């Protein structure tokens, strides 16, 4: 009988055994605990009991059994009790008729000395046979298309159910396989189970199929589930003071065209600089060691927060430049965190760093309140050095602009490529993104049926991401599981386009068919 019991539990080779160093003086124990006997046997049919006993070949200890022991379908709550080398599992709830159950031990059992463990499975049926149907699917991130690992994929009895009847976990490739399934119609959902409660909660990322599926023998569903995070509550995400006269503000919603109040005073648009529709710079002079209350009010949302202004140790305002490589027909841009009131050109020097020859035929203008734009007409493919003495830029009273020096290089036109993208087959509004090494370098809102041209592109392999902006609000909208709204489609093109220096390339993009 002992040999007959050897087949009771199937080890799933899903993970390596966890091990620690052995005690001195004896051979190293390389094996996880081995089941020696079970009642009733693995694979039993017409099961009607409420307990299972598993005996091991050595003394074992349990690793968080309430979290690591699970039963599928999830109809009962399993309790565990360890007596010597025997593990007792029992429950009080009734099992459903003619159903195959699987009990998983996810690194639950460890030997006492070495803490080796494994993933085990025990199968039985309350009917005359073991169900043999299966269902496999894939889960990807709805935003970037990457596989999602360690997500729960569940089969649900009803479209509004939150707790799955059958479930499994995705692997590193985002694939999950559910076995021993009963014939029928099921609703497929995937969720990241952030609460570790084994059911969908309001904070979980979720993916779902609208139509039910029917498991079959080794059924693989090639249409991936797209996991999306629920829409976060509108709020201000950034509120920082940047000396001497700026407040950096960001939100998880569009703030453009909204009303902005500081200490209940409405801020005029001329004192606001937009970087993006959800991130701005406000020109505002606070008192040190005081609190500022910010309120943003739009037609869609309202939020407020506070900031205490620190005491400034220095009265020097920094100068910075985002780019040292200057594209053709573009100025050199110097920025400070204050409104620029004027420029003292006697303290601004532009010269050739090779021979120290001073360059005087430049023009300048003040743009966007805090930007100094320098234009050098004869500056082509060369290097120039710009030096600002303290006080060259006139700004806040009592503050001095720091000394600044940097070298800029003007690039030749022939160093860049041009890309023409035909997106005429897209008739809906879209958000078009041109990617280089996975990062967005160009972004345009397009009404559809259009050709785009991108100039001054660095040579390289470019790819594309297109968001179908169904509601034309110029942003990607995540889904809503409660309202059964899928996230807006994102088309990621795997084929890249090679852009060469001094070349012009034409590309036509067809909409990716929705599976």
Short mmCIF file of C-alpha atoms in Angstrom, two decimals:
data_model
loop_
_atom_site.label_atom_id
_atom_site.label_comp_id
_atom_site.label_asym_id
_atom_site.label_seq_id
_atom_site.Cartn_x
_atom_site.Cartn_y
_atom_site.Cartn_z
CA UNK A 1 0.00 0.00 0.00
CA UNK A 2 2.87 2.39 0.70
CA UNK A 3 4.06 2.11 -2.91
CA UNK A 4 0.52 2.73 -4.10
CA UNK A 5 0.41 5.94 -2.09
CA UNK A 6 3.60 7.28 -3.73
CA UNK A 7 1.69 8.93 -6.60
CA UNK A 8 -0.62 10.96 -4.35
CA UNK A 9 0.75 14.47 -4.95
CA UNK A 10 2.26 15.80 -8.22
CA UNK A 11 5.19 18.16 -7.85
CA UNK A 12 4.86 21.11 -10.23
CA UNK A 13 8.28 22.16 -11.50
CA UNK A 14 7.45 25.86 -11.36
CA UNK A 15 10.13 27.04 -8.97
CA UNK A 16 13.46 25.93 -7.52
CA UNK A 17 13.52 24.59 -3.96
CA UNK A 18 14.45 27.17 -1.34
CA UNK A 19 17.45 26.02 0.68
CA UNK A 20 19.67 27.15 3.55
CA UNK A 21 23.12 26.00 4.64
CA UNK A 22 23.20 22.53 6.28
CA UNK A 23 24.31 21.80 9.83
CA UNK A 24 27.92 20.69 10.24
CA UNK A 25 28.72 16.99 10.45
CA UNK A 26 26.11 15.47 8.15
CA UNK A 27 25.21 15.13 4.45
CA UNK A 28 23.28 17.99 2.87
CA UNK A 29 19.53 17.38 2.48
CA UNK A 30 18.84 18.34 -1.17
CA UNK A 31 15.20 17.14 -1.42
CA UNK A 32 11.96 18.79 -0.39
CA UNK A 33 9.58 16.81 1.86
CA UNK A 34 8.20 13.74 0.02
CA UNK A 35 4.56 12.69 0.51
CA UNK A 36 4.51 9.14 1.88
CA UNK A 37 0.81 8.48 2.14
CA UNK A 38 -2.54 10.18 1.63
CA UNK A 39 -6.16 9.44 2.35
CA UNK A 40 -8.14 9.50 0.19
CA UNK A 41 -5.66 8.95 -2.70
CA UNK A 42 -4.84 11.61 -5.27
CA UNK A 43 -7.21 11.41 -8.23
CA UNK A 44 -10.11 10.05 -6.15
CA UNK A 45 -13.60 10.25 -7.62
CA UNK A 46 -17.01 10.35 -5.96
CA UNK A 47 -15.35 12.15 -3.04
CA UNK A 48 -17.85 13.00 -0.27
CA UNK A 49 -15.67 13.71 2.75
CA UNK A 50 -14.55 16.91 4.43
CA UNK A 51 -10.95 16.06 5.30
CA UNK A 52 -7.68 14.89 3.73
CA UNK A 53 -4.64 13.41 5.52
CA UNK A 54 -1.14 13.61 4.02
CA UNK A 55 1.83 11.86 5.66
CA UNK A 56 5.43 12.80 4.74
CA UNK A 57 8.70 10.90 4.88
CA UNK A 58 10.17 13.33 7.41
CA UNK A 59 9.12 15.93 9.91
CA UNK A 60 7.84 19.09 8.24
CA UNK A 61 6.83 22.62 9.20
CA UNK A 62 4.19 24.85 7.64
CA UNK A 63 4.89 28.14 5.90
CA UNK A 64 1.93 30.51 6.32
CA UNK A 65 -0.71 27.90 5.40
CA UNK A 66 -3.64 30.36 5.31
CA UNK A 67 -1.93 32.15 2.42
CA UNK A 68 -0.08 29.30 0.69
CA UNK A 69 -2.81 26.62 0.63
CA UNK A 70 -5.58 27.22 -1.90
CA UNK A 71 -8.41 25.16 -3.36
CA UNK A 72 -9.88 25.54 -6.85
CA UNK A 73 -12.80 26.05 -7.26
CA UNK A 74 -12.62 28.34 -4.27
CA UNK A 75 -15.81 27.05 -2.58
CA UNK A 76 -14.52 26.20 0.89
CA UNK A 77 -12.11 27.59 3.46
CA UNK A 78 -9.40 25.06 4.20
CA UNK A 79 -8.04 24.70 7.72
CA UNK A 80 -4.76 22.91 8.41
CA UNK A 81 -3.29 21.06 11.37
CA UNK A 82 0.11 19.36 11.61
CA UNK A 83 0.50 16.22 13.78
CA UNK A 84 4.01 14.73 13.75
CA UNK A 85 4.62 13.89 10.07
CA UNK A 86 0.96 14.12 9.01
CA UNK A 87 -0.81 17.18 7.66
CA UNK A 88 -4.58 17.29 8.19
CA UNK A 89 -6.73 19.43 5.92
CA UNK A 90 -10.41 19.91 6.67
CA UNK A 91 -13.35 22.19 5.97
CA UNK A 92 -16.99 22.52 7.06
CA UNK A 93 -18.67 23.91 3.93
CA UNK A 94 -20.28 21.50 1.42
CA UNK A 95 -18.61 20.83 -1.93
CA UNK A 96 -20.56 21.22 -5.15
CA UNK A 97 -21.65 18.09 -7.01
CA UNK A 98 -19.85 16.58 -10.01
CA UNK A 99 -16.92 18.97 -9.74
CA UNK A 100 -13.15 18.47 -9.89
CA UNK A 101 -11.16 20.22 -7.15
CA UNK A 102 -7.46 21.02 -7.03
CA UNK A 103 -5.62 21.84 -3.80
CA UNK A 104 -2.33 23.73 -4.25
CA UNK A 105 0.51 23.94 -1.74
CA UNK A 106 2.60 26.93 -2.84
CA UNK A 107 5.82 26.34 -0.87
CA UNK A 108 3.68 25.50 2.15
CA UNK A 109 5.69 22.50 3.34
CA UNK A 110 9.31 22.70 4.49
CA UNK A 111 11.54 20.12 6.08
CA UNK A 112 12.61 21.04 9.59
CA UNK A 113 16.39 21.05 9.07
CA UNK A 114 16.95 22.48 5.59
CA UNK A 115 13.68 24.38 4.90
CA UNK A 116 13.50 22.84 1.41
CA UNK A 117 10.07 23.32 -0.13
CA UNK A 118 8.12 22.82 -3.36
CA UNK A 119 4.84 23.52 -5.11
CA UNK A 120 2.45 20.55 -4.85
CA UNK A 121 -1.01 19.73 -6.16
CA UNK A 122 -3.73 17.33 -5.04
CA UNK A 123 -6.77 16.54 -7.23
CA UNK A 124 -10.10 14.89 -6.49
CA UNK A 125 -13.66 14.91 -7.85
CA UNK A 126 -17.10 14.81 -6.25
CA UNK A 127 -18.35 13.16 -9.43
CA UNK A 128 -17.52 9.93 -11.29
CA UNK A 129 -14.58 11.39 -13.26
CA UNK A 130 -11.84 14.04 -13.16
CA UNK A 131 -12.58 17.07 -15.36
CA UNK A 132 -9.87 17.40 -18.02
CA UNK A 133 -10.61 20.70 -19.77
CA UNK A 134 -8.16 23.60 -19.65
CA UNK A 135 -7.87 27.26 -20.60
CA UNK A 136 -4.72 29.31 -21.26
CA UNK A 137 -4.46 33.03 -21.89
CA UNK A 138 -2.00 35.92 -21.75
CA UNK A 139 -2.03 39.17 -19.77
CA UNK A 140 -0.27 42.33 -20.93
CA UNK A 141 -0.07 45.89 -19.61
CA UNK A 142 -2.71 47.95 -21.44
CA UNK A 143 -0.41 50.98 -21.49
CA UNK A 144 2.90 49.55 -22.71
CA UNK A 145 2.03 46.09 -24.04
CA UNK A 146 4.54 44.31 -21.76
CA UNK A 147 3.70 40.89 -20.21
CA UNK A 148 2.32 41.03 -16.67
CA UNK A 149 3.66 38.35 -14.33
CA UNK A 150 2.17 37.16 -11.03
CA UNK A 151 -1.33 38.28 -12.01
CA UNK A 152 -4.34 36.21 -11.02
CA UNK A 153 -6.33 34.93 -14.00
CA UNK A 154 -9.75 33.72 -12.95
CA UNK A 155 -12.84 32.13 -14.44
CA UNK A 156 -16.01 33.59 -12.96
CA UNK A 157 -19.54 32.21 -12.95
CA UNK A 158 -21.21 35.60 -13.50
CA UNK A 159 -20.06 38.82 -15.24
CA UNK A 160 -20.37 40.81 -11.99
CA UNK A 161 -18.67 38.25 -9.73
CA UNK A 162 -15.61 39.47 -7.83
CA UNK A 163 -14.27 36.09 -6.58
CA UNK A 164 -13.16 33.54 -9.18
CA UNK A 165 -14.35 29.95 -9.32
CA UNK A 166 -11.07 28.79 -10.93
CA UNK A 167 -7.82 30.75 -10.92
CA UNK A 168 -4.11 30.60 -11.75
CA UNK A 169 -1.05 32.89 -11.82
CA UNK A 170 0.72 34.31 -14.87
CA UNK A 171 4.36 33.40 -15.48
CA UNK A 172 7.19 35.69 -16.65
CA UNK A 173 5.70 35.67 -20.17
CA UNK A 174 2.31 36.75 -18.87
CA UNK A 175 0.73 33.34 -19.53
CA UNK A 176 -1.60 31.49 -17.18
CA UNK A 177 -3.02 27.99 -17.60
CA UNK A 178 -6.03 26.73 -15.67
CA UNK A 179 -6.49 22.94 -15.58
CA UNK A 180 -9.12 20.42 -14.43
CA UNK A 181 -11.98 22.65 -15.56
CA UNK A 182 -15.60 21.68 -15.78
CA UNK A 183 -17.50 22.19 -19.01
CA UNK A 184 -19.48 25.44 -19.13
CA UNK A 185 -19.47 29.17 -19.84
CA UNK A 186 -17.13 31.33 -17.77
CA UNK A 187 -16.19 35.01 -17.63
CA UNK A 188 -12.46 35.70 -17.78
CA UNK A 189 -10.87 38.36 -15.59
CA UNK A 190 -7.27 39.05 -14.61
CA UNK A 191 -6.29 41.15 -11.59
CA UNK A 192 -3.09 41.93 -9.71
CA UNK A 193 -4.62 41.09 -6.30
CA UNK A 194 -2.93 44.01 -4.53
CA UNK A 195 -4.91 43.29 -1.35
CA UNK A 196 -3.94 39.55 -1.38
CA UNK A 197 -7.59 38.67 -0.75
CA UNK A 198 -8.03 36.42 -3.79
CA UNK A 199 -10.79 38.56 -5.28
CA UNK A 200 -11.13 41.75 -7.28
CA UNK A 201 -11.07 44.93 -5.19
CA UNK A 202 -11.48 48.56 -6.19
CA UNK A 203 -7.71 49.19 -6.06
CA UNK A 204 -6.73 46.25 -8.29
CA UNK A 205 -5.51 46.53 -11.82
CA UNK A 206 -8.01 44.57 -13.90
CA UNK A 207 -8.38 43.04 -17.36
CA UNK A 208 -11.47 41.32 -18.68
CA UNK A 209 -13.15 39.79 -21.70
CA UNK A 210 -16.68 40.89 -22.42
CA UNK A 211 -17.95 37.60 -23.84
CA UNK A 212 -17.84 34.30 -21.90
CA UNK A 213 -15.41 31.53 -22.85
CA UNK A 214 -15.83 27.77 -22.97
CA UNK A 215 -12.83 25.68 -21.82
CA UNK A 216 -11.76 22.82 -24.06
CA UNK A 217 -8.96 20.27 -24.27
CA UNK A 218 -5.77 22.39 -24.15
CA UNK A 219 -7.55 25.60 -25.24
CA UNK A 220 -5.15 28.53 -25.75
CA UNK A 221 -6.72 31.98 -26.14
CA UNK A 222 -4.31 34.09 -28.21
CA UNK A 223 -6.20 37.37 -27.64
CA UNK A 224 -4.34 38.89 -24.69
CA UNK A 225 -6.08 40.39 -21.68
CA UNK A 226 -5.09 44.06 -21.27
CA UNK A 227 -4.59 44.94 -17.61
CA UNK A 228 -5.37 48.52 -16.62
CA UNK A 229 -5.28 50.41 -13.35
CA UNK A 230 -8.48 52.06 -12.14
CA UNK A 231 -8.61 55.80 -12.64
CA UNK A 232 -7.07 57.48 -9.62
CA UNK A 233 -8.95 60.17 -7.77
CA UNK A 234 -8.14 63.63 -9.22
CA UNK A 235 -5.49 65.32 -7.14
CA UNK A 236 -2.53 67.65 -7.05
CA UNK A 237 0.61 65.51 -7.21
CA UNK A 238 3.36 68.17 -7.07
CA UNK A 239 3.56 71.46 -5.20
CA UNK A 240 7.09 72.75 -4.67
CA UNK A 241 8.78 76.10 -4.20
CA UNK A 242 11.69 76.84 -6.58
CA UNK A 243 13.59 79.93 -5.49
CA UNK A 244 13.33 82.77 -5.96
CA UNK A 245 9.96 83.24 -7.62
CA UNK A 246 8.44 80.00 -8.91
CA UNK A 247 6.05 77.30 -7.78
CA UNK A 248 6.19 73.95 -9.60
CA UNK A 249 2.73 72.36 -9.75
CA UNK A 250 1.63 69.03 -11.20
CA UNK A 251 -1.59 66.99 -11.18
CA UNK A 252 -2.90 63.66 -12.41
CA UNK A 253 -5.51 65.51 -14.48
CA UNK A 254 -5.44 68.35 -16.97
CA UNK A 255 -5.15 71.74 -15.27
CA UNK A 256 -5.19 73.80 -18.46
CA UNK A 257 -8.12 76.24 -18.56
CA UNK A 258 -8.77 75.66 -14.86
CA UNK A 259 -8.68 78.29 -12.14
CA UNK A 260 -5.69 78.37 -9.82
CA UNK A 261 -5.79 80.07 -6.42
CA UNK A 262 -2.91 80.80 -4.05
CA UNK A 263 -4.10 81.79 -0.57
CA UNK A 264 -7.55 82.36 -2.09
CA UNK A 265 -6.19 84.79 -4.70
CA UNK A 266 -6.85 83.93 -8.36
CA UNK A 267 -3.61 83.70 -10.36
CA UNK A 268 -3.73 85.30 -13.81
CA UNK A 269 -2.74 83.28 -16.86
CA UNK A 270 0.16 85.63 -17.60
CA UNK A 271 1.86 84.32 -14.46
CA UNK A 272 1.48 80.68 -15.49
CA UNK A 273 3.85 78.77 -17.75
CA UNK A 274 2.60 75.44 -19.14
CA UNK A 275 5.04 72.58 -19.66
CA UNK A 276 2.29 70.04 -20.25
CA UNK A 277 -1.45 70.19 -19.80
CA UNK A 278 -0.98 68.73 -16.31
CA UNK A 279 2.25 70.45 -15.19
CA UNK A 280 2.87 74.17 -14.80
CA UNK A 281 5.20 76.78 -13.37
CA UNK A 282 3.65 79.71 -11.51
CA UNK A 283 5.54 82.97 -11.06
CA UNK A 284 4.81 83.93 -7.46
CA UNK A 285 6.86 85.48 -4.70
CA UNK A 286 6.05 83.96 -1.29
CA UNK A 287 7.19 85.14 2.10
CA UNK A 288 9.74 82.87 3.75
CA UNK A 289 8.61 80.67 6.65
CA UNK A 290 4.98 81.03 5.64
CA UNK A 291 2.35 78.59 4.42
CA UNK A 292 0.80 78.70 0.94
CA UNK A 293 -2.54 77.12 0.20
CA UNK A 294 -3.05 76.00 -3.39
CA UNK A 295 -6.44 75.26 -4.90
CA UNK A 296 -7.11 74.09 -8.45
CA UNK A 297 -10.69 74.18 -9.75
CA UNK A 298 -11.73 72.89 -13.19
CA UNK A 299 -15.06 71.87 -14.66
CA UNK A 300 -14.20 68.23 -13.87
CA UNK A 301 -12.40 68.30 -10.52
CA UNK A 302 -11.18 70.36 -7.57
CA UNK A 303 -8.34 69.77 -5.13
CA UNK A 304 -6.23 71.74 -2.67
CA UNK A 305 -3.00 71.34 -0.72
CA UNK A 306 -0.54 73.34 1.36
CA UNK A 307 3.18 74.10 1.29
CA UNK A 308 5.44 75.75 3.84
CA UNK A 309 8.08 77.96 2.24
CA UNK A 310 11.54 77.28 3.69
CA UNK A 311 13.96 80.01 4.67
CA UNK A 312 16.43 80.55 1.86
CA UNK A 313 20.11 80.38 2.83
CA UNK A 314 21.38 82.11 -0.31
CA UNK A 315 20.08 84.85 -2.57
CA UNK A 316 21.68 83.45 -5.73
CA UNK A 317 19.36 82.40 -8.57
CA UNK A 318 20.60 79.54 -10.74
CA UNK A 319 20.74 79.60 -14.54
CA UNK A 320 20.27 76.42 -16.55
CA UNK A 321 19.98 75.25 -20.13
CA UNK A 322 18.15 72.06 -21.08
CA UNK A 323 20.14 71.47 -24.28
CA UNK A 324 23.81 72.08 -25.13
CA UNK A 325 23.34 70.68 -28.64
CA UNK A 326 21.44 73.27 -30.70
CA UNK A 327 19.35 72.27 -33.69
CA UNK A 328 19.45 74.34 -36.90
CA UNK A 329 17.25 77.45 -36.83
CA UNK A 330 16.85 77.26 -33.06
CA UNK A 331 18.12 79.72 -30.45
CA UNK A 332 20.23 79.01 -27.39
CA UNK A 333 17.83 79.06 -24.43
CA UNK A 334 18.88 80.06 -20.91
CA UNK A 335 16.30 79.80 -18.11
CA UNK A 336 15.97 81.09 -14.55
CA UNK A 337 13.23 80.46 -11.97
CA UNK A 338 12.07 84.06 -11.98
CA UNK A 339 10.60 86.60 -14.34
CA UNK A 340 13.29 88.26 -16.45
CA UNK A 341 13.02 92.05 -16.31
CA UNK A 342 15.97 92.81 -18.55
CA UNK A 343 19.50 91.93 -19.67
CA UNK A 344 22.78 93.75 -19.03
CA UNK A 345 24.71 92.85 -22.21
CA UNK A 346 27.94 94.28 -20.75
CA UNK A 347 27.95 91.27 -18.43
CA UNK A 348 27.11 88.75 -21.16
CA UNK A 349 29.98 87.45 -23.27
CA UNK A 350 29.77 85.14 -26.30
CA UNK A 351 33.00 83.91 -27.82
CA UNK A 352 34.69 81.14 -29.78
CA UNK A 353 36.27 78.73 -27.25
CA UNK A 354 38.98 77.74 -29.74
CA UNK A 355 40.65 81.13 -30.14
CA UNK A 356 38.71 83.21 -27.54
CA UNK A 357 37.42 85.53 -30.27
CA UNK A 358 34.42 87.46 -29.01
CA UNK A 359 31.20 87.19 -31.02
CA UNK A 360 29.07 90.33 -30.97
CA UNK A 361 26.60 89.88 -33.82
CA UNK A 362 23.96 88.11 -31.77
CA UNK A 363 20.40 89.04 -30.93
CA UNK A 364 18.40 88.21 -27.86
CA UNK A 365 14.82 88.24 -26.71
CA UNK A 366 12.92 87.38 -23.52
CA UNK A 367 10.33 84.60 -23.99
CA UNK A 368 7.84 82.83 -21.73
CA UNK A 369 8.67 85.21 -18.86
CA UNK A 370 11.77 83.34 -17.67
CA UNK A 371 13.69 82.38 -20.84
CA UNK A 372 16.54 84.27 -22.48
CA UNK A 373 16.84 83.33 -26.17
CA UNK A 374 20.15 84.04 -27.93
CA UNK A 375 20.32 83.93 -31.74
CA UNK A 376 23.69 83.79 -33.52
CA UNK A 377 23.20 84.18 -37.31
CA UNK A 378 26.62 82.82 -38.34
CA UNK A 379 26.58 80.01 -35.77
CA UNK A 380 26.64 76.85 -37.95
CA UNK A 381 28.28 73.60 -36.94
CA UNK A 382 30.53 75.42 -34.52
CA UNK A 383 31.06 75.66 -30.78
CA UNK A 384 30.52 78.81 -28.75
CA UNK A 385 30.97 79.56 -25.09
CA UNK A 386 28.57 81.80 -23.23
CA UNK A 387 29.50 83.45 -19.94
CA UNK A 388 27.13 85.38 -17.70
CA UNK A 389 28.58 87.52 -14.96
CA UNK A 390 26.55 87.97 -11.82
CA UNK A 391 23.70 90.37 -12.54
CA UNK A 392 23.67 89.86 -16.32
CA UNK A 393 20.02 88.86 -16.09
CA UNK A 394 17.88 91.38 -14.24
CA UNK A 395 15.22 89.75 -12.10
CA UNK A 396 14.06 89.80 -8.49
CA UNK A 397 15.06 92.58 -6.15
CA UNK A 398 17.45 91.33 -3.52
CA UNK A 399 18.43 88.27 -5.60
CA UNK A 400 21.57 87.90 -7.71
CA UNK A 401 21.78 85.63 -10.71
CA UNK A 402 24.67 83.22 -10.30
CA UNK A 403 27.66 83.31 -12.60
CA UNK A 404 27.14 80.90 -15.47
CA UNK A 405 29.33 79.45 -18.20
CA UNK A 406 28.62 76.73 -20.78
CA UNK A 407 29.69 75.57 -24.24
CA UNK A 408 27.07 75.06 -26.95
CA UNK A 409 27.41 73.21 -30.25
CA UNK A 410 25.38 74.10 -33.31
CA UNK A 411 24.59 70.98 -35.32
CA UNK A 412 24.69 70.76 -39.14
CA UNK A 413 21.44 70.02 -40.98
CA UNK A 414 23.10 67.08 -42.74
CA UNK A 415 23.55 65.35 -39.37
CA UNK A 416 19.81 64.72 -39.11
CA UNK A 417 17.19 62.70 -40.93
CA UNK A 418 13.57 63.30 -41.90
CA UNK A 419 10.66 60.92 -41.41
CA UNK A 420 7.31 61.19 -43.22
CA UNK A 421 4.53 59.14 -41.61
CA UNK A 422 1.27 58.45 -43.43
CA UNK A 423 -1.57 57.78 -40.97
CA UNK A 424 -4.44 58.41 -43.38
CA UNK A 425 -6.02 55.06 -42.52
CA UNK A 426 -6.78 56.31 -39.01
CA UNK A 427 -10.10 58.13 -39.23
CA UNK A 428 -10.59 58.65 -35.47
CA UNK A 429 -8.67 61.18 -33.37
CA UNK A 430 -5.35 59.71 -32.25
CA UNK A 431 -2.34 60.52 -30.09
CA UNK A 432 0.77 59.80 -32.17
CA UNK A 433 4.10 59.13 -30.45
CA UNK A 434 7.46 58.65 -32.14
CA UNK A 435 9.78 56.54 -29.97
CA UNK A 436 13.55 56.19 -29.86
CA UNK A 437 14.97 53.53 -27.52
CA UNK A 438 11.53 53.24 -25.94
CA UNK A 439 11.29 56.95 -25.09
CA UNK A 440 8.89 59.44 -26.65
CA UNK A 441 10.77 62.03 -28.74
CA UNK A 442 7.81 63.48 -30.66
CA UNK A 443 4.13 63.60 -29.71
CA UNK A 444 1.23 64.98 -31.71
CA UNK A 445 -2.56 65.09 -31.35
CA UNK A 446 -4.06 64.24 -34.72
CA UNK A 447 -7.66 64.34 -35.89
CA UNK A 448 -6.94 61.45 -38.26
CA UNK A 449 -6.51 61.16 -42.04
CA UNK A 450 -3.22 63.01 -42.13
CA UNK A 451 0.44 62.83 -43.06
CA UNK A 452 3.06 63.84 -40.49
CA UNK A 453 6.61 65.05 -41.09
CA UNK A 454 9.35 64.93 -38.45
CA UNK A 455 12.59 66.81 -39.17
CA UNK A 456 15.85 67.16 -37.27
CA UNK A 457 15.76 63.53 -36.12
CA UNK A 458 18.86 61.94 -34.68
CA UNK A 459 19.89 58.84 -36.69
CA UNK A 460 18.53 55.66 -35.10
CA UNK A 461 15.81 53.01 -35.00
CA UNK A 462 12.41 54.61 -34.44
CA UNK A 463 9.16 52.93 -33.45
CA UNK A 464 5.58 54.11 -33.06
CA UNK A 465 2.79 54.17 -30.52
CA UNK A 466 -0.71 55.29 -31.48
CA UNK A 467 -3.48 55.82 -28.94
CA UNK A 468 -6.98 55.79 -30.37
CA UNK A 469 -8.42 58.82 -28.59
CA UNK A 470 -12.08 57.75 -28.76
CA UNK A 471 -13.43 60.70 -26.75
CA UNK A 472 -10.98 63.22 -28.25
CA UNK A 473 -9.79 64.51 -24.86
CA UNK A 474 -6.12 64.36 -25.93
CA UNK A 475 -5.06 61.79 -23.33
CA UNK A 476 -5.15 58.02 -22.85
CA UNK A 477 -8.12 56.94 -20.77
CA UNK A 478 -7.90 53.85 -18.64
CA UNK A 479 -10.86 51.48 -18.31
CA UNK A 480 -13.61 51.12 -15.73
CA UNK A 481 -14.36 47.57 -14.62
CA UNK A 482 -17.53 48.47 -12.74
CA UNK A 483 -18.96 50.25 -15.78
CA UNK A 484 -17.50 47.59 -18.10
CA UNK A 485 -15.51 50.15 -20.10
CA UNK A 486 -12.32 48.90 -21.75
CA UNK A 487 -9.22 51.15 -21.82
CA UNK A 488 -8.63 53.11 -24.99
CA UNK A 489 -6.74 51.10 -27.58
CA UNK A 490 -2.99 51.55 -27.87
CA UNK A 491 -1.30 50.31 -31.03
CA UNK A 492 2.36 49.41 -30.54
CA UNK A 493 4.20 48.79 -33.80
CA UNK A 494 6.94 46.19 -33.47
CA UNK A 495 8.52 47.05 -36.83
CA UNK A 496 11.03 49.88 -36.54
CA UNK A 497 12.16 52.45 -39.11
CA UNK A 498 15.84 53.25 -39.54
CA UNK A 499 16.48 56.97 -39.91
CA UNK A 500 19.84 57.90 -41.42
CA UNK A 501 21.66 61.22 -41.45
CA UNK A 502 20.77 63.43 -44.43
CA UNK A 503 18.08 60.94 -45.57
CA UNK A 504 14.30 61.22 -45.89
CA UNK A 505 12.16 58.14 -45.20
CA UNK A 506 8.46 57.51 -45.95
CA UNK A 507 6.36 55.19 -43.74
CA UNK A 508 2.70 54.18 -43.92
CA UNK A 509 1.00 52.85 -40.79
CA UNK A 510 -2.07 50.65 -40.98
CA UNK A 511 -4.36 50.37 -37.93
CA UNK A 512 -3.65 47.20 -35.95
CA UNK A 513 -6.65 44.91 -36.02
CA UNK A 514 -8.33 44.42 -32.67
CA UNK A 515 -8.36 40.75 -31.65
#
